[in-house]
C-alpha positions as MATLAB code, in Angstrom:
seq = 'MTEKQSRGAQTREGILVEAERLFYSTGFDRTSMRDIATACGCSQGNIYNHFRSKEEVLYVVCWNEMQRLISMLEPLENDDNTSPVEQLRVFIERHVEHTLAPPKGELLHFDIELRHLSPPHQVEIIKLRDAYDRILRKIIRRGVDSGLFGKIDEKLANYAIASIIVRARFWYSLQGEMSLTELSNGIFKFLLNGLKPGVKNQQQVKMA';
ca = [
     -25.914   -4.688  -15.013;
     -26.926   -3.896  -18.734;
     -24.423   -4.341  -21.612;
     -24.137   -0.674  -21.782;
     -23.157   -0.367  -18.025;
     -20.729   -3.273  -18.465;
     -18.854   -1.726  -21.304;
     -19.066    1.548  -19.329;
     -17.404   -0.112  -16.215;
     -14.752   -1.753  -18.449;
     -13.917    1.633  -20.129;
     -13.594    3.293  -16.609;
     -11.286    0.598  -15.416;
      -9.169    0.864  -18.498;
      -8.731    4.646  -18.116;
      -7.587    3.896  -14.454;
      -5.085    1.229  -15.493;
      -3.573    3.482  -18.213;
      -3.572    6.519  -15.907;
      -1.629    4.837  -13.170;
       0.937    3.464  -15.687;
       1.408    7.050  -17.003;
       1.470    8.869  -13.678;
       4.173    6.331  -12.469;
       6.295    6.474  -15.617;
       5.809   10.126  -16.640;
       4.597   11.866  -13.382;
       1.221   13.364  -12.679;
       2.263   16.826  -13.785;
       3.646   15.692  -17.051;
       0.728   13.537  -17.825;
      -2.385   15.132  -19.661;
      -5.859   13.940  -20.086;
      -4.879   13.747  -23.903;
      -2.050   11.402  -22.968;
      -4.481    9.152  -20.995;
      -6.919    9.153  -23.746;
      -4.356    8.267  -26.423;
      -3.128    5.314  -24.194;
      -6.799    4.160  -23.898;
      -7.475    4.716  -27.610;
     -10.396    6.796  -26.882;
     -11.244   10.533  -27.177;
     -10.701   13.190  -24.183;
     -14.465   13.472  -24.085;
     -14.845    9.965  -23.285;
     -12.437   10.320  -20.224;
     -14.561   13.305  -19.121;
     -17.699   11.066  -19.289;
     -16.172    9.090  -16.290;
     -14.029   11.575  -14.316;
     -14.393   15.381  -13.883;
     -10.658   16.096  -13.992;
      -7.166   14.515  -13.953;
      -7.076   15.144  -10.199;
     -10.229   13.002   -9.745;
      -8.531   10.226  -11.820;
      -5.478   10.219   -9.451;
      -7.872   10.288   -6.446;
      -9.703    7.107   -7.644;
      -6.419    5.282   -8.634;
      -5.057    6.082   -5.044;
      -8.255    5.146   -3.419;
      -8.653    1.798   -5.156;
      -5.081    0.629   -4.476;
      -5.138    1.684   -0.799;
      -8.594    0.026   -0.210;
      -7.172   -3.184   -1.807;
      -4.349   -3.194    0.385;
      -6.287   -2.319    3.476;
      -8.735   -5.278    2.493;
      -5.748   -7.613    2.467;
      -4.541   -6.501    5.940;
      -7.925   -6.110    7.723;
      -8.171   -9.831    8.908;
      -5.111   -9.229   11.073;
      -6.409   -6.242   13.010;
      -8.611   -8.045   15.521;
      -6.801  -11.448   15.450;
      -6.061  -12.181   19.184;
      -5.378  -15.880   18.501;
      -2.381  -15.929   16.126;
       1.088  -15.263   17.289;
       2.092  -11.437   16.708;
       5.286  -12.964   15.101;
       3.211  -14.876   12.453;
       0.884  -11.778   12.023;
       4.015   -9.625   11.213;
       5.099  -12.091    8.689;
       1.752  -12.225    7.037;
       1.536   -8.396    7.143;
       4.820   -7.891    5.356;
       4.102  -10.707    2.880;
       0.733   -9.240    1.997;
       2.073   -5.735    1.577;
       5.033   -6.884   -0.461;
       2.730   -8.718   -2.896;
       0.223   -5.886   -3.242;
       3.138   -3.445   -3.889;
       5.426   -5.556   -6.101;
       3.510   -8.490   -7.766;
       2.757   -8.094  -11.308;
       1.305   -5.636  -12.573;
       1.702   -3.759   -9.328;
       5.291   -2.921  -10.123;
       4.191    0.394  -11.241;
       2.260    1.240   -8.094;
       2.109    4.845   -7.303;
       4.004    6.262   -4.281;
       0.920    7.692   -2.461;
       2.772   10.050   -0.008;
       4.425   11.829   -3.234;
       1.102   12.090   -5.198;
      -0.881   13.116   -2.260;
       0.199   16.627   -2.691;
      -1.499   16.773   -6.089;
      -5.041   15.970   -4.585;
      -7.574   18.363   -3.330;
      -7.770   18.802    0.517;
     -11.078   16.798    0.525;
      -9.550   13.951   -1.526;
      -6.388   14.072    0.684;
      -8.323   13.585    3.763;
      -9.902   10.438    2.345;
      -6.593    8.823    1.299;
      -5.062    9.732    4.728;
      -7.989    7.849    6.518;
      -7.029    4.683    4.570;
      -3.276    5.375    5.386;
      -4.341    5.658    9.030;
      -6.139    2.386    8.833;
      -2.964    0.721    7.646;
      -0.975    2.374   10.482;
      -3.529    1.225   13.036;
      -3.359   -2.495   11.938;
       0.404   -2.530   11.960;
       0.613   -0.827   15.300;
      -1.886   -3.339   16.890;
       0.379   -6.273   15.771;
       3.427   -4.477   17.102;
       1.544   -3.813   20.395;
       0.513   -7.328   20.803;
       4.217   -8.418   20.284;
       5.431   -6.133   22.820;
       2.669   -7.037   25.404;
       3.305  -10.736   25.052;
       7.079  -10.166   25.405;
       7.951  -11.351   21.775;
       8.990   -8.097   20.811;
      11.145   -5.663   22.983;
       9.878   -2.290   24.301;
       9.731   -0.044   21.154;
       8.107    3.166   19.954;
       5.220    1.794   18.108;
       4.986    4.713   15.764;
       8.572    4.605   14.854;
       8.399    0.796   14.151;
       5.435    1.319   12.114;
       7.005    3.974    9.942;
      10.178    1.946    9.446;
       8.455   -1.242    8.362;
       6.227    0.627    5.943;
       9.251    2.559    4.483;
      11.378   -0.554    4.021;
       8.603   -2.177    1.941;
       7.763    0.941   -0.045;
      11.480    1.636   -0.748;
      11.874   -1.816   -2.233;
      10.022   -0.582   -5.286;
      13.028    1.572   -6.176;
      15.513   -1.378   -6.259;
      13.643   -4.628   -6.531;
      13.195   -6.043   -9.986;
      10.765   -8.927  -10.735;
      13.383  -10.131  -13.413;
      16.123  -10.349  -10.655;
      17.606  -13.304   -8.776;
      15.311  -12.756   -5.741;
      11.781  -13.876   -5.760;
       8.913  -11.898   -4.039;
       8.708  -14.641   -1.414;
      12.451  -14.450   -0.647;
      12.202  -10.736   -0.569;
       9.273  -10.881    2.010;
      11.132  -13.465    4.237;
      14.309  -11.425    4.048;
      12.460   -8.251    5.223;
      10.621  -10.259    8.045;
      13.657  -11.785    9.336;
      15.520   -8.490    9.327;
      12.619   -6.709   11.088;
      12.001   -9.433   13.600;
      15.595   -9.484   14.696;
      15.269   -5.827   15.318;
      12.023   -6.192   17.260;
      13.188   -8.996   19.425;
      13.745   -8.175   23.133;
      17.284   -7.768   24.224;
      18.965  -10.185   26.601;
      17.735   -8.470   29.756;
      14.159   -8.505   28.365;
      14.403  -12.149   27.305;
      15.519  -13.127   30.791;
      12.566  -11.180   32.282;
      10.215  -12.989   29.910;
      11.493  -16.424   30.876;
      11.064  -15.460   34.706;
       7.588  -14.151   34.265;
];
């Protein structure tokens, strides 16, 4: 990579960082390309050298963040050796870290911002969201099949787990009394108690 290409890559990354911050704090509709340029300390023309539109900026921001999350979770997808209970703990820990660890406290809510994307870009982000769902449902299925989790609707459990983690962004503070590790462990224990098989199922597991 040449020095010019390196500077271009740094400028592009800086645009994405400032755009994500503004989209989160001000909202996509109320953020202009001029606002992004001002935050970056460059001209609007410089922004357009890297992105065709504000919508494309949003798409790249969403795609990058979703891809980072999927990369963190992918090792769990085909892991048939680790206990599903431990897989669930790691899944929650990594999602919480991705969503709330500095500077991710300003991570966009993709399901809300999705409406601002063009149909082709929506399709690409939904593919990544589907990958997230697929990994989590495999963990839940392994837990059910092994008797460690009770019989449960995988889709419902998937949505509930994801929602609890994402919703934490609205009340959790990095400056509060609870650390990210404590938050992850609290969510894990709460969900695990809900996923455990009932007394009848536990007896069946012991007899099997």
